[in-house]
Amino acid sequence: MRKLPNAGPVAAEPTIELQRKVMIAATVGTVIEWYDFFMYISVASAISVNFFSGDNPVWANVFALLTFGTGYLVRPFGALVFGRIGDMIGRKQTFLTTILMMGFSTVAVGLVPSYASIGLWAPSILILLRMIQGLALGGEYGGAATYIAEHAPQGRRGWLTSWLQTSAPIGFVLSMLSVYLMRASMTPEAFNDWGWRILFISSVLPLAISVWIRLKLQESPLFLKMKNEGTLSKSPIYDTLRVLPNLKRVLIAMFAMVVPQSVLLVGAQIYSLVFLTGTAKVDPQIASLLVGAALMLTLPVMIFFGWLSDRYGTKIFILAACVIGTFTYLPLYKALTFYANPALYTAQAVVPVTVAADASECSFQFNPVGTAKFATGCDIAKNALIRFGAPYSTRSEAKGAVATVFVGARAIPVATTGQAPDVAAFTGKLQHALEEAGYPSRADPSAMNFAMIILVLAALSTVAGMIFGPLASAMTDLFPPQVRYTSVSFSYHVGNGYFGGLLPAIAAALQISSGDIYAGLYYVMVVSAISFFLGLFWLQSVPAAAKVESVATVAA
């Protein structure tokens, strides 16, 4: 049995000026990291044109799998790698390294020659750079959260760390806004050819500013005290994942804090954008501006709940968010459809659509990588209907029957008996039938209630903000300082990557399987409900301000 020694109290409380300086430096740097990471997503269409060739489907599948692995596997690995370094060498040096890695890899993306110039080397280099970005992002959040928390006195930890929580939404909004302005300033052809590269290369300027700010910071006083007293962990990864008391803390942080935050936040900010553009048929640029406006409107809410957590603890807000999210996300998304595309909302209610098909041809279309093929008549019909925003019921037919969509009384077969489906022809006929029945091909901006759309989106983000605002404070307070960087980083990125990150793919599969355009929200609701009961029994009610971080020990 061994223990990580007591770190002891920090000798002097940091001044208010130093606390503010630390908070600003850590938050600005993390905003830039998220901005760089989201930029890739924001210009994905231009990158696919320049780096991936449709002439070689085998290699296209390989690179799609590698991209998937970058998003869901590399970030937790980066959390362990940089968490270990941060707990052994220091917080400041580690998250200074992560921002340099993120910045240089982002600039490099803008300089990589296209597929037409260097062939398969282009996507290979791109994937490598994305892996470096994922590694860097995996180590950034835990380091920034730990650094701020270890400078924050009792009664201010929730308030100070809540500013860090605004970094991801701000980075997301800035990336969308930058792409919007760049696209608006040139033709689509120019943007796809060279305009997108400017966005990546120009990120060197905010990178330089952030590095300059962080270079002026000093190491965490608590870390220096542990280092001087010889109480640092000699094996942070082992002490995080193999030592039972801390492993229990990791599981509590992951499933009672991060997982509900992840599904609620992705449901409010990222999936809402997918829903508006895909299901509600809102113009992508309009949808991006609406989501961005709602995000900026709710940033103060995150800070407010962080401030409240210093007085009342985090448990009450986590449980409240889980309950509210479970019962409000479905009606809020229905309201989103009503205000964004009232014609579509009306058509969904009055025009019955039925898919009649051989049940054995209907797959559960879970496709997170984007490489699976669903080519049966039933799958083609269901996929098309969901893309058109049309809910449907399914009727089982005899084995081998040709899949047919009924829009009211009108029948549209997917194929002619004995022939392979002509997807383009079927899709055109289906779209025409739906439009005649009242399903619009796109949302009419003149009929949209922009104020109410922003209000609904803000309500969704407010629910998520109840957890997200005080999350960094709650997580850093849960773990002993010797393994805090590693534990926070790993819990955060595994919980976010594997639960919130898979939400769009799970939602699409549930929509297509059930015929209900809102079925993806059941995943959010079920996860939130389960997390409520986990939090009810696992989380402590003591406010973060009432705890002293020097008393934590980990037995092995």
Coordinates of C-alpha atoms in Angstrom, one line a residue:
M1 CA 0.0 0.0 0.0
R2 CA 1.4 3.4 -1.0
K3 CA 0.1 6.9 -0.8
L4 CA 0.7 10.0 -2.7
P5 CA 2.0 12.3 0.0
N6 CA -0.1 15.2 1.2
A7 CA 0.8 18.3 -0.8
G8 CA 0.2 20.6 2.1
P9 CA -1.3 24.0 1.9
V10 CA 0.0 26.6 -0.5
A11 CA 2.0 29.3 1.4
A12 CA 0.4 32.4 0.0
E13 CA -2.9 33.0 -1.8
P14 CA -2.4 34.5 -5.3
T15 CA -3.4 38.1 -5.6
I16 CA -6.6 39.1 -7.5
E17 CA -4.4 40.6 -10.2
L18 CA -2.5 37.3 -10.6
Q19 CA -5.7 35.3 -10.6
R20 CA -7.1 37.5 -13.4
K21 CA -3.9 37.3 -15.4
V22 CA -3.8 33.5 -15.1
M23 CA -7.5 33.2 -16.1
I24 CA -7.1 35.4 -19.2
A25 CA -3.9 33.7 -20.4
A26 CA -5.2 30.2 -20.0
T27 CA -8.6 31.0 -21.6
V28 CA -7.3 33.0 -24.5
G29 CA -4.9 30.2 -25.4
T30 CA -7.6 27.5 -25.2
V31 CA -9.9 29.6 -27.4
I32 CA -7.2 29.6 -30.0
E33 CA -6.7 25.9 -29.7
W34 CA -10.5 25.3 -30.2
Y35 CA -10.6 27.8 -33.0
D36 CA -7.8 25.9 -34.8
F37 CA -9.5 22.5 -34.2
F38 CA -12.9 23.6 -35.4
M39 CA -11.5 25.4 -38.4
Y40 CA -10.9 22.0 -40.1
I41 CA -14.6 21.1 -39.6
S42 CA -15.7 24.5 -40.9
V43 CA -13.9 24.2 -44.2
A44 CA -14.3 20.4 -44.6
S45 CA -15.8 20.7 -48.1
A46 CA -12.8 22.7 -49.4
I47 CA -10.4 20.3 -47.8
S48 CA -12.1 17.3 -49.3
V49 CA -11.8 18.8 -52.8
N50 CA -8.0 19.5 -52.3
F51 CA -6.9 16.4 -50.4
F52 CA -9.1 13.4 -51.2
S53 CA -9.6 11.8 -54.6
G54 CA -12.8 10.1 -55.6
D55 CA -10.9 7.9 -58.1
N56 CA -9.6 5.5 -55.4
P57 CA -12.4 4.4 -53.0
V58 CA -10.1 2.1 -51.1
W59 CA -7.8 4.9 -50.1
A60 CA -10.7 7.2 -49.5
N61 CA -12.0 4.6 -46.9
V62 CA -8.6 4.3 -45.3
F63 CA -8.3 8.1 -44.9
A64 CA -11.9 8.3 -43.6
L65 CA -11.1 5.8 -40.9
L66 CA -7.9 7.7 -40.0
T67 CA -9.9 10.9 -39.7
F68 CA -12.4 9.1 -37.5
G69 CA -9.6 7.8 -35.3
T70 CA -8.1 11.3 -34.9
G71 CA -11.3 12.6 -33.5
Y72 CA -12.2 9.8 -31.2
L73 CA -9.0 8.1 -30.3
V74 CA -6.1 10.6 -30.4
R75 CA -7.5 13.1 -28.0
P76 CA -7.8 10.7 -25.0
F77 CA -4.3 9.5 -25.9
G78 CA -3.1 13.1 -25.9
A79 CA -4.8 13.5 -22.5
L80 CA -2.7 10.7 -21.0
V81 CA 0.6 11.7 -22.7
F82 CA 0.4 15.4 -21.7
G83 CA -1.4 14.7 -18.5
R84 CA 1.6 12.6 -17.4
I85 CA 4.0 15.3 -18.4
G86 CA 2.0 18.0 -16.7
D87 CA 1.9 16.0 -13.4
M88 CA 5.6 15.2 -13.5
I89 CA 7.3 18.3 -15.2
G90 CA 4.8 21.1 -14.7
R91 CA 1.5 22.6 -15.8
K92 CA 2.8 25.8 -17.5
Q93 CA 5.5 24.1 -19.7
T94 CA 3.1 21.4 -20.8
F95 CA 0.2 23.5 -21.9
L96 CA 2.6 25.9 -23.5
T97 CA 3.8 22.9 -25.6
T98 CA 0.3 22.0 -26.5
I99 CA -0.6 25.4 -27.9
L100 CA 2.6 25.4 -30.0
M101 CA 1.8 22.0 -31.4
M102 CA -1.7 23.0 -32.2
G103 CA -0.6 26.3 -33.8
F104 CA 2.2 25.0 -36.0
S105 CA 0.1 22.0 -37.2
T106 CA -2.8 24.4 -38.1
V107 CA -0.5 26.7 -40.1
A108 CA 1.0 23.7 -41.7
V109 CA -2.4 22.5 -42.9
G110 CA -2.7 25.7 -45.0
L111 CA 0.7 25.0 -46.6
V112 CA 0.3 21.3 -47.6
P113 CA 0.2 20.8 -51.4
S114 CA -3.0 19.4 -52.9
Y115 CA -3.7 15.8 -54.0
A116 CA -3.2 17.0 -57.6
S117 CA 0.3 18.1 -56.8
I118 CA 1.7 15.3 -54.6
G119 CA -0.9 12.5 -54.7
L120 CA -1.4 10.3 -51.7
W121 CA 1.2 12.3 -49.7
A122 CA -1.3 15.1 -49.4
P123 CA -4.0 13.3 -47.4
S124 CA -1.3 11.4 -45.5
I125 CA 0.3 14.6 -44.3
L126 CA -3.1 16.1 -43.6
I127 CA -4.0 13.1 -41.3
L128 CA -0.7 13.4 -39.5
L129 CA -1.3 17.1 -38.8
R130 CA -4.8 16.3 -37.6
M131 CA -3.4 13.7 -35.2
I132 CA -1.0 16.3 -33.9
Q133 CA -3.9 18.7 -33.4
G134 CA -5.8 15.9 -31.6
L135 CA -2.9 15.2 -29.3
A136 CA -2.4 18.8 -28.5
L137 CA -6.1 19.4 -27.8
G138 CA -6.1 16.3 -25.5
G139 CA -3.5 17.9 -23.3
E140 CA -4.7 21.5 -23.4
Y141 CA -8.0 21.5 -21.5
G142 CA -6.8 19.6 -18.5
G143 CA -3.7 21.7 -18.2
A144 CA -5.6 25.0 -18.5
A145 CA -8.3 23.9 -16.0
T146 CA -5.7 22.7 -13.5
Y147 CA -3.5 25.8 -13.8
I148 CA -6.5 28.2 -13.2
A149 CA -7.9 26.0 -10.4
E150 CA -4.5 25.9 -8.6
H151 CA -4.3 29.7 -8.6
A152 CA -7.9 30.1 -7.5
P153 CA -8.7 30.6 -3.8
Q154 CA -11.7 29.1 -2.0
G155 CA -14.9 30.9 -3.0
R156 CA -13.6 31.9 -6.5
R157 CA -12.6 28.6 -8.2
G158 CA -16.0 28.1 -9.9
W159 CA -16.1 31.7 -11.1
L160 CA -12.5 31.8 -12.5
T161 CA -12.6 28.4 -14.2
S162 CA -16.0 29.1 -15.7
W163 CA -14.3 31.6 -18.0
L164 CA -12.2 28.7 -19.4
Q165 CA -15.5 26.9 -20.2
T166 CA -16.4 29.7 -22.7
S167 CA -13.3 28.9 -24.8
A168 CA -14.9 26.0 -26.8
P169 CA -18.1 27.9 -27.8
I170 CA -16.1 31.1 -28.6
G171 CA -13.6 29.1 -30.7
F172 CA -16.5 27.4 -32.5
V173 CA -18.2 30.8 -33.2
L174 CA -15.0 32.5 -34.3
S175 CA -14.2 29.6 -36.7
M176 CA -17.7 29.8 -38.2
L177 CA -17.6 33.6 -38.5
S178 CA -14.1 33.6 -40.1
V179 CA -15.2 31.1 -42.7
Y180 CA -18.4 33.0 -43.3
L181 CA -16.6 36.3 -43.9
M182 CA -14.0 34.7 -46.1
R183 CA -16.6 32.9 -48.2
A184 CA -18.5 36.2 -48.6
S185 CA -15.4 38.0 -49.8
M186 CA -14.8 35.7 -52.8
T187 CA -16.3 33.3 -55.2
P188 CA -16.9 29.6 -54.1
E189 CA -14.2 28.5 -56.7
A190 CA -11.7 30.9 -55.2
F191 CA -12.4 29.8 -51.7
N192 CA -12.1 26.2 -52.5
D193 CA -8.9 26.9 -54.5
W194 CA -6.9 29.1 -52.1
G195 CA -9.1 31.1 -49.8
W196 CA -9.4 28.4 -47.2
R197 CA -5.6 28.3 -46.9
I198 CA -5.5 31.9 -45.7
L199 CA -7.7 31.0 -42.7
F200 CA -5.1 28.4 -41.5
I201 CA -2.0 30.4 -42.3
S202 CA -3.3 33.6 -40.6
S203 CA -3.8 31.7 -37.3
V204 CA -0.1 32.2 -36.7
L205 CA -0.9 35.8 -35.5
P206 CA -3.2 34.8 -32.6
L207 CA -0.9 31.9 -31.8
A208 CA 2.1 34.3 -31.4
I209 CA 0.0 36.5 -29.1
S210 CA -1.1 33.6 -26.9
V211 CA 2.4 32.2 -26.6
W212 CA 3.7 35.6 -25.6
I213 CA 1.1 35.8 -22.9
R214 CA 1.7 32.3 -21.6
L215 CA 5.5 32.8 -21.5
K216 CA 5.0 35.6 -18.9
L217 CA 3.2 33.2 -16.6
Q218 CA 4.8 31.4 -13.6
E219 CA 4.4 27.8 -12.7
S220 CA 1.5 26.7 -10.5
P221 CA 2.5 27.4 -6.8
L222 CA 1.0 24.1 -5.7
F223 CA 3.0 22.2 -8.2
L224 CA 6.2 24.0 -7.2
K225 CA 5.5 23.1 -3.6
M226 CA 4.9 19.4 -4.4
K227 CA 8.1 19.4 -6.5
N228 CA 10.2 21.0 -3.7
E229 CA 8.8 18.6 -1.1
G230 CA 9.2 15.5 -3.3
T231 CA 5.5 14.7 -3.3
L232 CA 4.9 14.5 -7.1
S233 CA 3.5 11.3 -8.5
K234 CA 6.2 9.1 -10.1
S235 CA 3.6 7.4 -12.4
P236 CA 0.6 9.6 -13.0
I237 CA -1.1 7.3 -15.5
Y238 CA -0.8 4.3 -13.2
D239 CA -2.1 6.4 -10.2
T240 CA -5.0 7.7 -12.4
L241 CA -6.2 4.4 -13.9
R242 CA -4.9 1.6 -11.8
V243 CA -5.3 2.9 -8.2
L244 CA -8.8 2.1 -7.2
P245 CA -9.8 5.3 -5.2
N246 CA -8.7 7.5 -8.1
L247 CA -10.2 5.2 -10.7
K248 CA -13.5 5.6 -8.9
R249 CA -13.1 9.4 -9.2
V250 CA -12.4 9.1 -12.9
L251 CA -15.6 7.1 -13.4
I252 CA -17.6 9.6 -11.3
A253 CA -16.2 12.6 -13.3
M254 CA -16.8 10.8 -16.6
F255 CA -20.3 9.5 -16.2
A256 CA -21.8 11.9 -13.7
M257 CA -20.3 15.1 -15.0
V258 CA -18.7 14.9 -18.4
V259 CA -21.1 12.6 -20.2
P260 CA -24.3 14.5 -19.4
Q261 CA -22.5 17.8 -20.2
S262 CA -21.3 16.4 -23.5
V263 CA -24.6 15.1 -24.8
L264 CA -26.4 18.3 -23.7
L265 CA -23.8 20.6 -25.1
V266 CA -23.4 18.8 -28.4
G267 CA -27.2 18.6 -28.6
A268 CA -27.5 22.3 -28.0
Q269 CA -24.7 23.6 -30.2
I270 CA -23.5 21.2 -32.8
Y271 CA -26.4 18.9 -33.4
S272 CA -28.7 21.9 -33.6
L273 CA -26.7 23.2 -36.5
V274 CA -26.9 19.8 -38.2
F275 CA -30.7 19.7 -37.5
L276 CA -31.3 23.2 -38.9
T277 CA -29.4 22.7 -42.1
G278 CA -30.3 19.0 -42.7
T279 CA -33.9 18.5 -41.4
A280 CA -35.3 22.0 -41.2
K281 CA -33.7 23.0 -44.6
V282 CA -32.3 26.3 -43.3
D283 CA -29.5 27.9 -45.4
P284 CA -26.2 26.8 -43.9
Q285 CA -24.9 30.4 -43.6
I286 CA -28.1 31.6 -41.9
A287 CA -28.1 28.6 -39.6
S288 CA -24.4 29.2 -38.6
L289 CA -25.2 32.8 -37.8
L290 CA -28.2 31.9 -35.7
V291 CA -26.3 29.2 -33.7
G292 CA -23.4 31.6 -33.3
A293 CA -25.7 34.4 -32.0
A294 CA -27.3 32.0 -29.5
L295 CA -23.9 30.8 -28.3
M296 CA -22.6 34.2 -27.6
L297 CA -25.9 35.1 -25.9
T298 CA -25.5 32.3 -23.4
L299 CA -21.8 32.7 -22.6
P300 CA -22.7 34.8 -19.5
V301 CA -24.9 32.0 -18.3
M302 CA -22.0 29.6 -18.1
I303 CA -20.0 32.1 -16.0
F304 CA -23.1 32.7 -13.9
F305 CA -23.5 29.0 -13.0
G306 CA -19.7 28.8 -12.3
W307 CA -20.2 31.7 -9.8
L308 CA -23.2 30.0 -8.2
S309 CA -21.2 26.7 -7.8
D310 CA -18.8 28.5 -5.4
R311 CA -21.8 29.0 -3.1
Y312 CA -24.0 26.0 -3.6
G313 CA -21.7 23.3 -5.1
T314 CA -22.1 21.7 -8.5
K315 CA -24.3 18.7 -7.7
I316 CA -27.6 20.7 -7.7
F317 CA -26.9 22.2 -11.1
I318 CA -25.8 18.9 -12.7
L319 CA -28.9 17.1 -11.5
A320 CA -31.1 20.0 -12.5
A321 CA -29.6 20.2 -16.0
C322 CA -30.1 16.4 -16.4
V323 CA -33.8 16.6 -15.4
I324 CA -34.5 19.7 -17.5
G325 CA -32.7 18.3 -20.5
T326 CA -34.6 15.0 -20.3
F327 CA -38.0 16.7 -20.4
T328 CA -37.3 19.9 -22.6
Y329 CA -35.0 19.0 -25.5
L330 CA -37.8 17.3 -27.5
P331 CA -40.3 20.1 -27.2
L332 CA -37.6 22.7 -27.8
Y333 CA -36.5 21.0 -31.0
K334 CA -40.1 20.8 -32.2
A335 CA -40.3 24.5 -31.5
L336 CA -37.1 25.0 -33.5
T337 CA -38.7 23.3 -36.5
F338 CA -41.9 25.4 -36.1
Y339 CA -40.0 28.8 -36.1
A340 CA -37.4 27.8 -38.6
N341 CA -39.6 26.2 -41.3
P342 CA -43.3 26.6 -40.5
A343 CA -44.3 25.1 -43.8
L344 CA -42.3 21.9 -43.1
Y345 CA -43.8 21.7 -39.6
T346 CA -47.3 21.9 -41.0
A347 CA -46.6 19.3 -43.7
Q348 CA -45.1 16.9 -41.1
A349 CA -48.4 17.1 -39.1
V350 CA -50.9 16.7 -42.0
V351 CA -49.3 14.6 -44.8
P352 CA -48.8 10.9 -43.8
V353 CA -45.8 9.2 -45.4
T354 CA -45.3 5.5 -45.4
V355 CA -42.4 3.2 -46.4
A356 CA -43.7 -0.2 -47.6
A357 CA -40.8 -2.6 -47.9
D358 CA -39.4 -6.1 -47.2
A359 CA -38.4 -5.8 -43.5
S360 CA -35.2 -7.7 -44.2
E361 CA -34.0 -4.9 -46.4
C362 CA -34.2 -2.3 -43.7
S363 CA -30.9 -1.7 -41.9
F364 CA -30.0 0.2 -38.7
Q365 CA -27.9 2.8 -40.5
F366 CA -25.3 3.6 -37.9
N367 CA -22.4 5.0 -39.9
P368 CA -20.1 7.2 -37.8
V369 CA -17.1 6.8 -40.2
G370 CA -19.2 7.6 -43.3
T371 CA -17.9 4.7 -45.4
A372 CA -20.7 2.1 -45.0
K373 CA -23.0 1.6 -48.0
F374 CA -26.8 1.2 -47.6
A375 CA -28.0 0.2 -51.0
T376 CA -31.3 -1.7 -50.5
G377 CA -34.6 -0.2 -51.6
C378 CA -35.8 0.3 -48.0
D379 CA -32.5 1.9 -46.9
I380 CA -32.5 4.3 -49.9
A381 CA -36.1 5.3 -49.3
K382 CA -35.6 6.0 -45.6
N383 CA -32.4 7.8 -46.0
A384 CA -34.0 10.1 -48.7
L385 CA -37.0 10.9 -46.5
I386 CA -34.9 11.9 -43.5
R387 CA -32.8 14.1 -45.7
F388 CA -36.1 15.8 -46.9
G389 CA -37.3 16.2 -43.3
A390 CA -40.3 13.9 -43.8
P391 CA -41.3 11.7 -40.9
Y392 CA -42.7 8.3 -41.9
S393 CA -44.1 5.0 -40.7
T394 CA -43.0 1.6 -42.0
R395 CA -45.2 -1.1 -43.3
S396 CA -43.8 -4.6 -43.8
E397 CA -44.3 -6.2 -47.2
A398 CA -43.7 -9.7 -48.6
K399 CA -40.1 -10.9 -49.1
G400 CA -38.6 -9.5 -52.2
A401 CA -41.2 -6.7 -52.6
V402 CA -40.1 -3.5 -54.2
A403 CA -39.7 -0.8 -51.6
T404 CA -42.3 1.9 -52.2
V405 CA -42.9 5.3 -50.5
F406 CA -46.5 6.5 -50.2
V407 CA -46.9 10.3 -49.8
G408 CA -50.5 10.5 -48.9
A409 CA -52.1 8.2 -51.5
R410 CA -49.3 8.7 -54.1
A411 CA -46.9 5.8 -54.6
I412 CA -43.3 6.2 -55.5
P413 CA -41.4 2.9 -56.0
V414 CA -37.7 2.9 -55.4
A415 CA -37.1 0.7 -58.5
T416 CA -38.8 -1.2 -61.2
T417 CA -39.4 -4.9 -60.4
G418 CA -36.3 -6.9 -61.4
Q419 CA -34.1 -3.9 -61.9
A420 CA -31.5 -2.1 -59.6
P421 CA -32.7 1.1 -58.0
D422 CA -32.0 4.3 -59.9
V423 CA -31.3 6.5 -56.8
A424 CA -31.2 9.8 -58.7
A425 CA -34.5 9.2 -60.5
F426 CA -36.2 8.0 -57.4
T427 CA -35.0 10.9 -55.3
G428 CA -36.2 13.4 -57.9
K429 CA -39.7 11.8 -58.0
L430 CA -39.9 11.7 -54.2
Q431 CA -38.8 15.3 -53.9
H432 CA -41.4 16.4 -56.4
A433 CA -44.2 14.4 -54.6
L434 CA -43.2 15.9 -51.2
E435 CA -43.1 19.4 -52.6
E436 CA -46.6 19.0 -54.1
A437 CA -47.8 17.7 -50.7
G438 CA -46.5 20.8 -49.0
Y439 CA -42.9 19.8 -48.0
P440 CA -40.7 22.7 -48.9
S441 CA -37.3 22.0 -50.5
R442 CA -35.7 24.8 -48.4
A443 CA -36.8 27.1 -45.5
D444 CA -38.2 30.4 -46.6
P445 CA -36.2 33.2 -44.8
S446 CA -39.2 35.5 -44.9
A447 CA -41.3 33.0 -42.9
M448 CA -38.6 32.4 -40.3
N449 CA -38.9 33.9 -36.8
F450 CA -35.3 34.7 -36.2
A451 CA -35.8 36.0 -32.7
M452 CA -37.6 32.9 -31.5
I453 CA -35.1 30.6 -33.2
I454 CA -32.2 32.3 -31.3
L455 CA -34.3 32.1 -28.1
V456 CA -34.9 28.4 -28.5
L457 CA -31.2 27.8 -29.2
A458 CA -30.3 29.9 -26.2
A459 CA -32.6 27.8 -24.0
L460 CA -30.9 24.6 -25.2
S461 CA -27.4 26.1 -24.4
T462 CA -28.6 27.4 -21.1
V463 CA -29.5 23.9 -20.0
A464 CA -26.1 22.6 -21.1
G465 CA -24.4 25.6 -19.4
M466 CA -25.7 24.6 -16.0
I467 CA -23.2 21.7 -16.1
F468 CA -20.6 23.2 -18.5
G469 CA -20.0 26.4 -16.5
P470 CA -18.9 24.8 -13.2
L471 CA -17.5 21.6 -14.9
A472 CA -13.8 22.6 -14.7
S473 CA -14.1 23.6 -11.0
A474 CA -15.9 20.4 -10.2
M475 CA -13.4 18.1 -12.0
T476 CA -10.2 19.8 -10.7
D477 CA -11.6 19.7 -7.2
L478 CA -12.4 16.0 -7.4
F479 CA -8.8 14.9 -8.0
P480 CA -5.7 15.1 -5.8
P481 CA -3.1 17.5 -7.2
Q482 CA -0.5 14.8 -7.9
V483 CA -2.6 13.3 -10.7
R484 CA -5.0 16.2 -11.4
Y485 CA -3.7 17.1 -14.9
T486 CA -3.9 13.5 -16.1
S487 CA -7.2 12.6 -14.4
V488 CA -9.1 15.8 -15.6
S489 CA -7.8 15.5 -19.2
F490 CA -8.6 11.8 -19.5
S491 CA -12.0 12.0 -18.0
Y492 CA -13.0 15.0 -20.1
H493 CA -11.8 13.8 -23.5
V494 CA -13.1 10.2 -23.2
G495 CA -16.5 11.4 -21.9
N496 CA -16.8 14.0 -24.6
G497 CA -15.3 12.0 -27.5
Y498 CA -17.3 8.7 -27.1
F499 CA -20.6 10.0 -26.0
G500 CA -21.1 13.6 -27.3
G501 CA -18.9 13.0 -30.3
L502 CA -21.0 10.1 -31.5
L503 CA -24.4 11.9 -31.1
P504 CA -24.8 13.0 -34.7
A505 CA -24.1 9.5 -36.0
I506 CA -26.4 7.9 -33.4
A507 CA -29.1 10.4 -34.1
A508 CA -29.0 9.8 -37.8
A509 CA -29.3 6.0 -37.3
L510 CA -32.2 6.4 -34.9
Q511 CA -34.0 8.8 -37.2
I512 CA -33.7 6.5 -40.2
S513 CA -34.6 3.4 -38.2
S514 CA -37.8 4.9 -36.6
G515 CA -38.9 7.4 -39.2
D516 CA -39.1 10.0 -36.5
I517 CA -37.0 13.1 -37.3
Y518 CA -36.7 13.8 -33.5
A519 CA -35.6 10.3 -32.6
G520 CA -32.0 11.3 -32.2
L521 CA -33.0 13.4 -29.1
Y522 CA -34.0 10.2 -27.3
Y523 CA -30.3 9.4 -27.0
V524 CA -29.8 12.8 -25.3
M525 CA -32.8 12.2 -23.0
V526 CA -31.8 8.6 -22.0
V527 CA -28.2 9.5 -21.3
S528 CA -29.3 12.6 -19.3
A529 CA -31.8 10.5 -17.2
I530 CA -29.2 7.8 -16.5
S531 CA -26.6 10.5 -15.5
F532 CA -29.1 12.0 -13.1
F533 CA -29.3 8.8 -11.1
L534 CA -25.6 8.3 -11.2
G535 CA -25.0 11.9 -10.0
L536 CA -27.7 11.6 -7.3
F537 CA -25.8 8.8 -5.6
W538 CA -22.2 9.5 -6.5
L539 CA -21.8 13.3 -6.4
Q540 CA -21.2 15.2 -3.2
S541 CA -23.2 18.2 -2.3
V542 CA -20.4 20.2 -0.7
P543 CA -19.5 23.4 -2.6
A544 CA -16.1 23.5 -4.2
A545 CA -15.2 26.5 -2.1
A546 CA -15.5 24.4 1.1
K547 CA -12.9 21.8 0.1
V548 CA -9.2 22.0 0.7
E549 CA -7.2 20.4 -2.2
S550 CA -4.3 19.5 0.0
V551 CA -6.1 16.7 1.9
A552 CA -6.6 14.4 -1.1
T553 CA -4.5 11.2 -1.1
V554 CA -4.6 8.2 -3.4
A555 CA -3.9 4.8 -2.1
A556 CA -2.2 2.1 -4.1

